[in-house]
Amino acid sequence: MGVLTLAAVVLTPVVAANATREPTPGPTVSSPLYPDGLGGLALETVAYGRHKRQSMDVWWTPDGMERPGVFLIHGGWWSSGDKRYMKEITRSYAELGYTVFNLNYRLSGDAAWPAQRTDALAAIATARKHADRWAFDPSNYVVVGFSAGGHIAAAVGTYGDGVTGLKGVVGLSPIISPLRAYADGAKAVERNKRKLRKAAIRLAGGCHPKGKCSRVWASMEVAWHASRKDAPVLAVHSKNEFVPPVQSQLLKQMLGQVGVPVTVYAAPGSNHSAPLYRMPGVAERVQAWIAERIG
């Protein structure tokens, strides 16, 4: 906790100075994979930047009706994972009537933080620019992230003083505080906590939270960026998982001080990320929360 306290005191002004930087998307829309619709749905892959991982699958209903959007961000320790593993969840939201954007992003082996947040913002900017193509309402969408993807989603939610059109953020086992994960993993017996510490170090470019590296670690701390126009948050954890509910309680405390609601739900057991989402009642809880915010 000494590391957390020191960084909080020294680095918060630096974060605020960087919070207004805009992403620089390079949108390129590909040919449709299923131009005539797939089970009533259409699907195509879109490149929103030049890197091979700066792409997303877009699922929509080609009926001319403008629809709310759901952006999905996969997990994988920031260093692995792929949007193809999110296909089942993506389709489930498309079948509920949303336009769904299933994102890939640069992994920590490709680029250090904040590249992952920049990619998510660039994907959103691309979707909003081409909203008519996908019958998407650019003023009405949520971002849903799993594990490391939950960290990215929450970082989008606290970017600057609110992101245009963003009405909510959902995190499944979101890593809200890489600094806490770093501290918790230092002497942890549990393998996943030690692995998460190493993953956070890699995300920061391979350095520890001290000296010149303190800036990037401060930028990774979601709760430190809280502002009054940020999006409401639903965070779901298992009570006994290696990313505990206390991670999101940090965000609830900080956003609560500026009047932004945060709901933290702790499910029984130790399931993490997608397995947690598949537990009875969890997906339904998430879907109901989303529907309350974007219809």
PDB file of C-alpha atoms in Angstrom:
ATOM      1  CA  MET A   1       0.000   0.000   0.000  1.00  0.00           C
ATOM      2  CA  GLY A   2       3.039   2.265   0.324  1.00  0.00           C
ATOM      3  CA  VAL A   3       3.421   2.173  -3.451  1.00  0.00           C
ATOM      4  CA  LEU A   4      -0.234   3.081  -3.906  1.00  0.00           C
ATOM      5  CA  THR A   5      -0.047   6.011  -1.503  1.00  0.00           C
ATOM      6  CA  LEU A   6       3.172   7.432  -2.929  1.00  0.00           C
ATOM      7  CA  ALA A   7       1.940   7.265  -6.518  1.00  0.00           C
ATOM      8  CA  ALA A   8      -1.385   8.839  -5.600  1.00  0.00           C
ATOM      9  CA  VAL A   9       0.302  11.827  -3.980  1.00  0.00           C
ATOM     10  CA  VAL A  10       2.953  12.428  -6.623  1.00  0.00           C
ATOM     11  CA  LEU A  11       1.263  11.595  -9.896  1.00  0.00           C
ATOM     12  CA  THR A  12      -2.328  12.758 -10.000  1.00  0.00           C
ATOM     13  CA  PRO A  13      -1.504  16.184 -11.590  1.00  0.00           C
ATOM     14  CA  VAL A  14       0.376  14.460 -14.407  1.00  0.00           C
ATOM     15  CA  VAL A  15      -2.647  12.289 -15.202  1.00  0.00           C
ATOM     16  CA  ALA A  16      -4.936  15.285 -15.361  1.00  0.00           C
ATOM     17  CA  ALA A  17      -2.614  16.985 -17.842  1.00  0.00           C
ATOM     18  CA  ASN A  18      -2.780  14.006 -20.184  1.00  0.00           C
ATOM     19  CA  ALA A  19      -6.514  13.351 -19.863  1.00  0.00           C
ATOM     20  CA  THR A  20      -7.548  15.643 -22.747  1.00  0.00           C
ATOM     21  CA  ARG A  21      -5.468  13.989 -25.477  1.00  0.00           C
ATOM     22  CA  GLU A  22      -7.587  12.776 -28.360  1.00  0.00           C
ATOM     23  CA  PRO A  23      -7.155   9.401 -30.070  1.00  0.00           C
ATOM     24  CA  THR A  24      -6.011   9.340 -33.677  1.00  0.00           C
ATOM     25  CA  PRO A  25      -8.136   6.715 -35.433  1.00  0.00           C
ATOM     26  CA  GLY A  26      -7.442   5.640 -39.000  1.00  0.00           C
ATOM     27  CA  PRO A  27     -10.754   4.099 -40.119  1.00  0.00           C
ATOM     28  CA  THR A  28     -10.923   1.659 -43.019  1.00  0.00           C
ATOM     29  CA  VAL A  29     -14.180  -0.180 -43.645  1.00  0.00           C
ATOM     30  CA  SER A  30     -13.789  -3.613 -45.224  1.00  0.00           C
ATOM     31  CA  SER A  31     -16.147  -5.516 -47.483  1.00  0.00           C
ATOM     32  CA  PRO A  32     -19.027  -7.240 -45.666  1.00  0.00           C
ATOM     33  CA  LEU A  33     -18.504 -10.877 -44.709  1.00  0.00           C
ATOM     34  CA  TYR A  34     -22.249 -11.519 -44.757  1.00  0.00           C
ATOM     35  CA  PRO A  35     -23.738  -8.639 -46.778  1.00  0.00           C
ATOM     36  CA  ASP A  36     -27.180 -10.267 -47.049  1.00  0.00           C
ATOM     37  CA  GLY A  37     -27.500 -10.926 -43.335  1.00  0.00           C
ATOM     38  CA  LEU A  38     -26.910 -14.000 -41.206  1.00  0.00           C
ATOM     39  CA  GLY A  39     -30.063 -15.195 -39.483  1.00  0.00           C
ATOM     40  CA  GLY A  40     -31.511 -11.716 -39.884  1.00  0.00           C
ATOM     41  CA  LEU A  41     -28.171 -10.142 -38.910  1.00  0.00           C
ATOM     42  CA  ALA A  42     -25.377  -8.628 -40.984  1.00  0.00           C
ATOM     43  CA  LEU A  43     -21.704  -8.951 -40.099  1.00  0.00           C
ATOM     44  CA  GLU A  44     -18.522  -7.326 -41.350  1.00  0.00           C
ATOM     45  CA  THR A  45     -14.995  -6.726 -40.126  1.00  0.00           C
ATOM     46  CA  VAL A  46     -13.683  -3.177 -39.867  1.00  0.00           C
ATOM     47  CA  ALA A  47     -10.122  -1.904 -39.533  1.00  0.00           C
ATOM     48  CA  TYR A  48      -9.983   1.222 -37.370  1.00  0.00           C
ATOM     49  CA  GLY A  49      -6.179   1.593 -37.557  1.00  0.00           C
ATOM     50  CA  ARG A  50      -3.124   0.302 -39.396  1.00  0.00           C
ATOM     51  CA  HIS A  51      -1.998  -2.353 -36.928  1.00  0.00           C
ATOM     52  CA  LYS A  52      -3.308  -5.852 -37.635  1.00  0.00           C
ATOM     53  CA  ARG A  53      -5.059  -5.984 -34.249  1.00  0.00           C
ATOM     54  CA  GLN A  54      -6.839  -2.662 -34.712  1.00  0.00           C
ATOM     55  CA  SER A  55      -9.998  -4.263 -36.025  1.00  0.00           C
ATOM     56  CA  MET A  56     -13.514  -5.062 -34.913  1.00  0.00           C
ATOM     57  CA  ASP A  57     -16.435  -7.211 -36.006  1.00  0.00           C
ATOM     58  CA  VAL A  58     -19.693  -5.314 -36.413  1.00  0.00           C
ATOM     59  CA  TRP A  59     -23.024  -7.129 -36.062  1.00  0.00           C
ATOM     60  CA  TRP A  60     -26.227  -5.278 -36.914  1.00  0.00           C
ATOM     61  CA  THR A  61     -29.787  -5.701 -38.127  1.00  0.00           C
ATOM     62  CA  PRO A  62     -30.099  -4.295 -41.673  1.00  0.00           C
ATOM     63  CA  ASP A  63     -33.678  -3.085 -41.345  1.00  0.00           C
ATOM     64  CA  GLY A  64     -33.044   0.656 -41.488  1.00  0.00           C
ATOM     65  CA  MET A  65     -33.864   1.187 -37.809  1.00  0.00           C
ATOM     66  CA  GLU A  66     -31.303   3.146 -35.777  1.00  0.00           C
ATOM     67  CA  ARG A  67     -30.258   1.082 -32.764  1.00  0.00           C
ATOM     68  CA  PRO A  68     -28.277   1.523 -29.524  1.00  0.00           C
ATOM     69  CA  GLY A  69     -24.745   0.127 -29.516  1.00  0.00           C
ATOM     70  CA  VAL A  70     -22.782  -2.328 -27.387  1.00  0.00           C
ATOM     71  CA  PHE A  71     -18.984  -2.394 -27.568  1.00  0.00           C
ATOM     72  CA  LEU A  72     -17.367  -5.601 -26.286  1.00  0.00           C
ATOM     73  CA  ILE A  73     -13.720  -5.813 -25.166  1.00  0.00           C
ATOM     74  CA  HIS A  74     -12.160  -9.232 -24.557  1.00  0.00           C
ATOM     75  CA  GLY A  75      -9.814 -10.104 -21.702  1.00  0.00           C
ATOM     76  CA  GLY A  76      -6.555 -12.039 -21.586  1.00  0.00           C
ATOM     77  CA  TRP A  77      -4.104 -10.370 -19.176  1.00  0.00           C
ATOM     78  CA  TRP A  78      -3.710  -7.513 -21.706  1.00  0.00           C
ATOM     79  CA  SER A  79      -1.262  -9.824 -23.497  1.00  0.00           C
ATOM     80  CA  SER A  80      -3.492 -12.427 -25.173  1.00  0.00           C
ATOM     81  CA  GLY A  81      -7.073 -13.175 -26.156  1.00  0.00           C
ATOM     82  CA  ASP A  82      -8.982 -12.362 -29.308  1.00  0.00           C
ATOM     83  CA  LYS A  83     -12.405 -11.137 -30.388  1.00  0.00           C
ATOM     84  CA  ARG A  84     -13.193 -14.520 -31.919  1.00  0.00           C
ATOM     85  CA  TYR A  85     -13.660 -15.914 -28.403  1.00  0.00           C
ATOM     86  CA  MET A  86     -16.438 -13.352 -27.867  1.00  0.00           C
ATOM     87  CA  LYS A  87     -18.558 -14.472 -30.825  1.00  0.00           C
ATOM     88  CA  GLU A  88     -21.275 -16.155 -28.739  1.00  0.00           C
ATOM     89  CA  ILE A  89     -21.695 -13.152 -26.458  1.00  0.00           C
ATOM     90  CA  THR A  90     -21.551 -10.762 -29.417  1.00  0.00           C
ATOM     91  CA  ARG A  91     -24.352 -12.561 -31.208  1.00  0.00           C
ATOM     92  CA  SER A  92     -26.482 -12.659 -28.066  1.00  0.00           C
ATOM     93  CA  TYR A  93     -26.491  -8.839 -27.899  1.00  0.00           C
ATOM     94  CA  ALA A  94     -27.100  -8.507 -31.624  1.00  0.00           C
ATOM     95  CA  GLU A  95     -30.123 -10.785 -31.258  1.00  0.00           C
ATOM     96  CA  LEU A  96     -31.401  -8.526 -28.472  1.00  0.00           C
ATOM     97  CA  GLY A  97     -31.540  -5.762 -31.078  1.00  0.00           C
ATOM     98  CA  TYR A  98     -28.316  -3.842 -30.508  1.00  0.00           C
ATOM     99  CA  THR A  99     -25.635  -2.932 -33.025  1.00  0.00           C
ATOM    100  CA  VAL A 100     -22.607  -4.717 -31.569  1.00  0.00           C
ATOM    101  CA  PHE A 101     -18.919  -3.926 -32.006  1.00  0.00           C
ATOM    102  CA  ASN A 102     -16.563  -6.739 -30.949  1.00  0.00           C
ATOM    103  CA  LEU A 103     -13.084  -5.266 -30.573  1.00  0.00           C
ATOM    104  CA  ASN A 104      -9.538  -6.421 -30.959  1.00  0.00           C
ATOM    105  CA  TYR A 105      -6.840  -4.061 -29.717  1.00  0.00           C
ATOM    106  CA  ARG A 106      -3.055  -3.926 -29.503  1.00  0.00           C
ATOM    107  CA  LEU A 107      -1.811  -6.260 -26.792  1.00  0.00           C
ATOM    108  CA  SER A 108       0.867  -5.388 -24.260  1.00  0.00           C
ATOM    109  CA  GLY A 109       3.418  -7.231 -26.405  1.00  0.00           C
ATOM    110  CA  ASP A 110       2.553  -4.888 -29.275  1.00  0.00           C
ATOM    111  CA  ALA A 111       2.496  -1.599 -27.380  1.00  0.00           C
ATOM    112  CA  ALA A 112       2.491  -0.384 -23.792  1.00  0.00           C
ATOM    113  CA  TRP A 113      -0.324   1.510 -22.109  1.00  0.00           C
ATOM    114  CA  PRO A 114      -2.164   3.735 -23.048  1.00  0.00           C
ATOM    115  CA  ALA A 115      -2.278   2.095 -26.504  1.00  0.00           C
ATOM    116  CA  GLN A 116      -5.131  -0.179 -25.408  1.00  0.00           C
ATOM    117  CA  ARG A 117      -7.323   2.702 -24.242  1.00  0.00           C
ATOM    118  CA  THR A 118      -6.423   4.679 -27.375  1.00  0.00           C
ATOM    119  CA  ASP A 119      -7.515   1.729 -29.518  1.00  0.00           C
ATOM    120  CA  ALA A 120     -10.873   1.439 -27.775  1.00  0.00           C
ATOM    121  CA  LEU A 121     -11.480   5.166 -28.214  1.00  0.00           C
ATOM    122  CA  ALA A 122     -10.455   4.928 -31.873  1.00  0.00           C
ATOM    123  CA  ALA A 123     -12.857   2.038 -32.443  1.00  0.00           C
ATOM    124  CA  ILE A 124     -15.672   4.064 -30.899  1.00  0.00           C
ATOM    125  CA  ALA A 125     -14.754   7.060 -33.064  1.00  0.00           C
ATOM    126  CA  THR A 126     -14.838   4.855 -36.168  1.00  0.00           C
ATOM    127  CA  ALA A 127     -18.227   3.429 -35.215  1.00  0.00           C
ATOM    128  CA  ARG A 128     -19.663   6.886 -34.654  1.00  0.00           C
ATOM    129  CA  LYS A 129     -18.238   8.171 -37.945  1.00  0.00           C
ATOM    130  CA  HIS A 130     -19.850   5.318 -39.913  1.00  0.00           C
ATOM    131  CA  ALA A 131     -22.981   5.095 -37.759  1.00  0.00           C
ATOM    132  CA  ASP A 132     -25.382   5.223 -40.711  1.00  0.00           C
ATOM    133  CA  ARG A 133     -23.731   2.202 -42.297  1.00  0.00           C
ATOM    134  CA  TRP A 134     -24.571   0.009 -39.315  1.00  0.00           C
ATOM    135  CA  ALA A 135     -27.895   1.571 -38.246  1.00  0.00           C
ATOM    136  CA  PHE A 136     -26.142   2.690 -35.059  1.00  0.00           C
ATOM    137  CA  ASP A 137     -27.219   5.544 -32.790  1.00  0.00           C
ATOM    138  CA  PRO A 138     -23.880   7.268 -32.025  1.00  0.00           C
ATOM    139  CA  SER A 139     -25.377   9.094 -29.049  1.00  0.00           C
ATOM    140  CA  ASN A 140     -26.474   5.957 -27.213  1.00  0.00           C
ATOM    141  CA  TYR A 141     -24.099   3.094 -26.403  1.00  0.00           C
ATOM    142  CA  VAL A 142     -22.350   1.157 -23.629  1.00  0.00           C
ATOM    143  CA  VAL A 143     -18.943  -0.489 -23.339  1.00  0.00           C
ATOM    144  CA  VAL A 144     -18.637  -3.970 -21.804  1.00  0.00           C
ATOM    145  CA  GLY A 145     -15.249  -5.427 -20.863  1.00  0.00           C
ATOM    146  CA  PHE A 146     -14.036  -8.712 -19.437  1.00  0.00           C
ATOM    147  CA  SER A 147     -11.100  -8.847 -16.967  1.00  0.00           C
ATOM    148  CA  ALA A 148      -8.279  -6.872 -18.645  1.00  0.00           C
ATOM    149  CA  GLY A 149     -10.917  -5.731 -21.125  1.00  0.00           C
ATOM    150  CA  GLY A 150     -12.902  -4.493 -18.129  1.00  0.00           C
ATOM    151  CA  HIS A 151      -9.937  -2.329 -17.195  1.00  0.00           C
ATOM    152  CA  ILE A 152      -9.885  -0.861 -20.712  1.00  0.00           C
ATOM    153  CA  ALA A 153     -13.657  -0.318 -20.684  1.00  0.00           C
ATOM    154  CA  ALA A 154     -13.524   1.451 -17.320  1.00  0.00           C
ATOM    155  CA  ALA A 155     -10.582   3.567 -18.515  1.00  0.00           C
ATOM    156  CA  VAL A 156     -12.703   4.675 -21.480  1.00  0.00           C
ATOM    157  CA  GLY A 157     -15.495   5.517 -19.053  1.00  0.00           C
ATOM    158  CA  THR A 158     -13.259   7.836 -17.040  1.00  0.00           C
ATOM    159  CA  TYR A 159     -11.405   9.317 -20.008  1.00  0.00           C
ATOM    160  CA  GLY A 160     -11.349  13.110 -19.948  1.00  0.00           C
ATOM    161  CA  ASP A 161     -14.606  14.529 -18.633  1.00  0.00           C
ATOM    162  CA  GLY A 162     -16.939  12.035 -20.275  1.00  0.00           C
ATOM    163  CA  VAL A 163     -17.013  10.416 -23.717  1.00  0.00           C
ATOM    164  CA  THR A 164     -19.734  11.596 -26.098  1.00  0.00           C
ATOM    165  CA  GLY A 165     -22.676   9.194 -26.311  1.00  0.00           C
ATOM    166  CA  LEU A 166     -21.364   6.747 -23.700  1.00  0.00           C
ATOM    167  CA  LYS A 167     -24.218   5.905 -21.338  1.00  0.00           C
ATOM    168  CA  GLY A 168     -22.656   3.133 -19.247  1.00  0.00           C
ATOM    169  CA  VAL A 169     -19.708   0.823 -18.623  1.00  0.00           C
ATOM    170  CA  VAL A 170     -19.942  -2.814 -17.547  1.00  0.00           C
ATOM    171  CA  GLY A 171     -16.959  -4.733 -16.191  1.00  0.00           C
ATOM    172  CA  LEU A 172     -16.878  -8.484 -15.624  1.00  0.00           C
ATOM    173  CA  SER A 173     -14.032  -9.004 -13.127  1.00  0.00           C
ATOM    174  CA  PRO A 174     -12.575  -5.615 -14.128  1.00  0.00           C
ATOM    175  CA  ILE A 175      -9.051  -4.786 -13.017  1.00  0.00           C
ATOM    176  CA  ILE A 176      -9.716  -1.264 -11.818  1.00  0.00           C
ATOM    177  CA  SER A 177      -6.369  -0.791 -10.083  1.00  0.00           C
ATOM    178  CA  PRO A 178      -3.243  -2.326 -11.644  1.00  0.00           C
ATOM    179  CA  LEU A 179      -1.316  -0.765  -8.743  1.00  0.00           C
ATOM    180  CA  ARG A 180      -3.333  -2.759  -6.245  1.00  0.00           C
ATOM    181  CA  ALA A 181      -2.864  -5.882  -8.347  1.00  0.00           C
ATOM    182  CA  TYR A 182       0.869  -5.150  -8.356  1.00  0.00           C
ATOM    183  CA  ALA A 183       0.931  -4.814  -4.576  1.00  0.00           C
ATOM    184  CA  ASP A 184      -1.344  -7.825  -3.953  1.00  0.00           C
ATOM    185  CA  GLY A 185       0.757 -10.052  -6.172  1.00  0.00           C
ATOM    186  CA  ALA A 186       4.072  -9.250  -4.544  1.00  0.00           C
ATOM    187  CA  LYS A 187       3.871 -11.980  -1.894  1.00  0.00           C
ATOM    188  CA  ALA A 188       0.761 -13.812  -3.037  1.00  0.00           C
ATOM    189  CA  VAL A 189       0.530 -17.585  -2.840  1.00  0.00           C
ATOM    190  CA  GLU A 190      -2.193 -17.744  -5.492  1.00  0.00           C
ATOM    191  CA  ARG A 191      -0.685 -18.188  -8.947  1.00  0.00           C
ATOM    192  CA  ASN A 192      -3.167 -15.930 -10.733  1.00  0.00           C
ATOM    193  CA  LYS A 193      -2.400 -13.007  -8.430  1.00  0.00           C
ATOM    194  CA  ARG A 194       1.303 -13.370  -9.178  1.00  0.00           C
ATOM    195  CA  LYS A 195       0.522 -13.648 -12.881  1.00  0.00           C
ATOM    196  CA  LEU A 196      -1.617 -10.511 -12.776  1.00  0.00           C
ATOM    197  CA  ARG A 197       1.226  -8.566 -11.162  1.00  0.00           C
ATOM    198  CA  LYS A 198       3.560  -9.610 -13.994  1.00  0.00           C
ATOM    199  CA  ALA A 199       0.897  -8.772 -16.580  1.00  0.00           C
ATOM    200  CA  ALA A 200       0.491  -5.259 -15.152  1.00  0.00           C
ATOM    201  CA  ILE A 201       4.245  -4.717 -15.283  1.00  0.00           C
ATOM    202  CA  ARG A 202       4.261  -5.784 -18.928  1.00  0.00           C
ATOM    203  CA  LEU A 203       1.346  -3.457 -19.689  1.00  0.00           C
ATOM    204  CA  ALA A 204       3.378  -0.589 -18.236  1.00  0.00           C
ATOM    205  CA  GLY A 205       6.176  -1.338 -20.692  1.00  0.00           C
ATOM    206  CA  GLY A 206       8.095  -3.689 -18.436  1.00  0.00           C
ATOM    207  CA  CYS A 207       8.772  -1.240 -15.620  1.00  0.00           C
ATOM    208  CA  HIS A 208       7.749  -0.994 -11.980  1.00  0.00           C
ATOM    209  CA  PRO A 209       5.767   1.941 -10.488  1.00  0.00           C
ATOM    210  CA  LYS A 210       8.662   4.176  -9.541  1.00  0.00           C
ATOM    211  CA  GLY A 211      10.717   6.954 -11.072  1.00  0.00           C
ATOM    212  CA  LYS A 212       9.846   7.854 -14.662  1.00  0.00           C
ATOM    213  CA  CYS A 213       7.621   4.764 -14.912  1.00  0.00           C
ATOM    214  CA  SER A 214       5.280   6.184 -12.277  1.00  0.00           C
ATOM    215  CA  ARG A 215       3.524   8.265 -14.924  1.00  0.00           C
ATOM    216  CA  VAL A 216       2.288   5.317 -16.955  1.00  0.00           C
ATOM    217  CA  TRP A 217       1.193   3.485 -13.786  1.00  0.00           C
ATOM    218  CA  ALA A 218      -0.780   6.552 -12.736  1.00  0.00           C
ATOM    219  CA  SER A 219      -2.411   6.659 -16.163  1.00  0.00           C
ATOM    220  CA  MET A 220      -3.476   3.010 -15.725  1.00  0.00           C
ATOM    221  CA  GLU A 221      -5.340   3.764 -12.476  1.00  0.00           C
ATOM    222  CA  VAL A 222      -8.988   4.098 -13.488  1.00  0.00           C
ATOM    223  CA  ALA A 223     -10.324   5.616 -10.265  1.00  0.00           C
ATOM    224  CA  TRP A 224      -7.831   8.494 -10.295  1.00  0.00           C
ATOM    225  CA  HIS A 225      -9.468   9.874 -13.452  1.00  0.00           C
ATOM    226  CA  ALA A 226     -12.972  10.157 -11.985  1.00  0.00           C
ATOM    227  CA  SER A 227     -14.959  13.215 -13.079  1.00  0.00           C
ATOM    228  CA  ARG A 228     -18.596  14.267 -12.844  1.00  0.00           C
ATOM    229  CA  LYS A 229     -19.487  13.573 -16.513  1.00  0.00           C
ATOM    230  CA  ASP A 230     -18.151  10.016 -16.520  1.00  0.00           C
ATOM    231  CA  ALA A 231     -20.449   7.123 -17.383  1.00  0.00           C
ATOM    232  CA  PRO A 232     -22.256   5.045 -14.722  1.00  0.00           C
ATOM    233  CA  VAL A 233     -20.645   1.674 -14.026  1.00  0.00           C
ATOM    234  CA  LEU A 234     -21.782  -1.849 -13.255  1.00  0.00           C
ATOM    235  CA  ALA A 235     -18.957  -4.040 -11.950  1.00  0.00           C
ATOM    236  CA  VAL A 236     -19.456  -7.769 -11.403  1.00  0.00           C
ATOM    237  CA  HIS A 237     -16.980  -9.933  -9.474  1.00  0.00           C
ATOM    238  CA  SER A 238     -17.025 -13.284  -7.770  1.00  0.00           C
ATOM    239  CA  LYS A 239     -16.594 -12.973  -4.026  1.00  0.00           C
ATOM    240  CA  ASN A 240     -13.538 -15.223  -3.947  1.00  0.00           C
ATOM    241  CA  GLU A 241     -11.859 -14.601  -7.285  1.00  0.00           C
ATOM    242  CA  PHE A 242      -8.309 -13.279  -7.735  1.00  0.00           C
ATOM    243  CA  VAL A 243      -9.662  -9.899  -8.901  1.00  0.00           C
ATOM    244  CA  PRO A 244     -11.764  -9.203  -5.789  1.00  0.00           C
ATOM    245  CA  PRO A 245     -14.759  -6.852  -5.482  1.00  0.00           C
ATOM    246  CA  VAL A 246     -12.607  -4.387  -3.531  1.00  0.00           C
ATOM    247  CA  GLN A 247     -11.029  -3.439  -6.880  1.00  0.00           C
ATOM    248  CA  SER A 248     -14.310  -1.912  -8.008  1.00  0.00           C
ATOM    249  CA  GLN A 249     -15.093  -0.478  -4.586  1.00  0.00           C
ATOM    250  CA  LEU A 250     -12.157   1.880  -5.213  1.00  0.00           C
ATOM    251  CA  LEU A 251     -13.917   3.193  -8.311  1.00  0.00           C
ATOM    252  CA  LYS A 252     -17.270   3.389  -6.531  1.00  0.00           C
ATOM    253  CA  GLN A 253     -15.723   5.574  -3.857  1.00  0.00           C
ATOM    254  CA  MET A 254     -14.054   7.979  -6.302  1.00  0.00           C
ATOM    255  CA  LEU A 255     -16.942   8.271  -8.764  1.00  0.00           C
ATOM    256  CA  GLY A 256     -19.382   8.549  -5.886  1.00  0.00           C
ATOM    257  CA  GLN A 257     -17.598  11.696  -4.747  1.00  0.00           C
ATOM    258  CA  VAL A 258     -18.488  13.377  -8.039  1.00  0.00           C
ATOM    259  CA  GLY A 259     -22.033  11.997  -8.208  1.00  0.00           C
ATOM    260  CA  VAL A 260     -21.589   9.159 -10.731  1.00  0.00           C
ATOM    261  CA  PRO A 261     -23.372   5.928  -9.726  1.00  0.00           C
ATOM    262  CA  VAL A 262     -21.387   2.698  -9.523  1.00  0.00           C
ATOM    263  CA  THR A 263     -23.005  -0.651  -8.746  1.00  0.00           C
ATOM    264  CA  VAL A 264     -20.756  -3.461  -7.527  1.00  0.00           C
ATOM    265  CA  TYR A 265     -22.293  -6.930  -7.546  1.00  0.00           C
ATOM    266  CA  ALA A 266     -20.470  -9.847  -5.923  1.00  0.00           C
ATOM    267  CA  ALA A 267     -21.576 -13.300  -7.056  1.00  0.00           C
ATOM    268  CA  PRO A 268     -20.809 -16.409  -5.014  1.00  0.00           C
ATOM    269  CA  GLY A 269     -17.807 -18.549  -5.843  1.00  0.00           C
ATOM    270  CA  SER A 270     -14.523 -17.818  -7.609  1.00  0.00           C
ATOM    271  CA  ASN A 271     -15.384 -17.701 -11.321  1.00  0.00           C
ATOM    272  CA  HIS A 272     -13.593 -15.019 -13.291  1.00  0.00           C
ATOM    273  CA  SER A 273     -14.492 -13.044 -16.423  1.00  0.00           C
ATOM    274  CA  ALA A 274     -16.469 -15.018 -19.059  1.00  0.00           C
ATOM    275  CA  PRO A 275     -17.140 -18.025 -16.752  1.00  0.00           C
ATOM    276  CA  LEU A 276     -18.538 -15.521 -14.230  1.00  0.00           C
ATOM    277  CA  TYR A 277     -20.760 -14.015 -16.944  1.00  0.00           C
ATOM    278  CA  ARG A 278     -22.143 -17.473 -17.714  1.00  0.00           C
ATOM    279  CA  MET A 279     -23.219 -18.121 -14.114  1.00  0.00           C
ATOM    280  CA  PRO A 280     -27.006 -18.314 -13.628  1.00  0.00           C
ATOM    281  CA  GLY A 281     -28.521 -14.866 -13.496  1.00  0.00           C
ATOM    282  CA  VAL A 282     -25.368 -12.839 -14.223  1.00  0.00           C
ATOM    283  CA  ALA A 283     -25.884 -12.255 -17.943  1.00  0.00           C
ATOM    284  CA  GLU A 284     -29.512 -11.376 -17.260  1.00  0.00           C
ATOM    285  CA  ARG A 285     -28.456  -8.855 -14.611  1.00  0.00           C
ATOM    286  CA  VAL A 286     -25.994  -7.249 -17.012  1.00  0.00           C
ATOM    287  CA  GLN A 287     -28.513  -7.148 -19.854  1.00  0.00           C
ATOM    288  CA  ALA A 288     -31.162  -5.565 -17.628  1.00  0.00           C
ATOM    289  CA  TRP A 289     -28.697  -2.894 -16.464  1.00  0.00           C
ATOM    290  CA  ILE A 290     -27.774  -2.103 -20.074  1.00  0.00           C
ATOM    291  CA  ALA A 291     -31.426  -1.924 -21.115  1.00  0.00           C
ATOM    292  CA  GLU A 292     -32.118   0.603 -18.348  1.00  0.00           C
ATOM    293  CA  ARG A 293     -29.480   2.902 -19.812  1.00  0.00           C
ATOM    294  CA  ILE A 294     -29.817   2.582 -23.581  1.00  0.00           C
ATOM    295  CA  GLY A 295     -33.130   0.791 -24.119  1.00  0.00           C
TER     296      GLY A 295
END
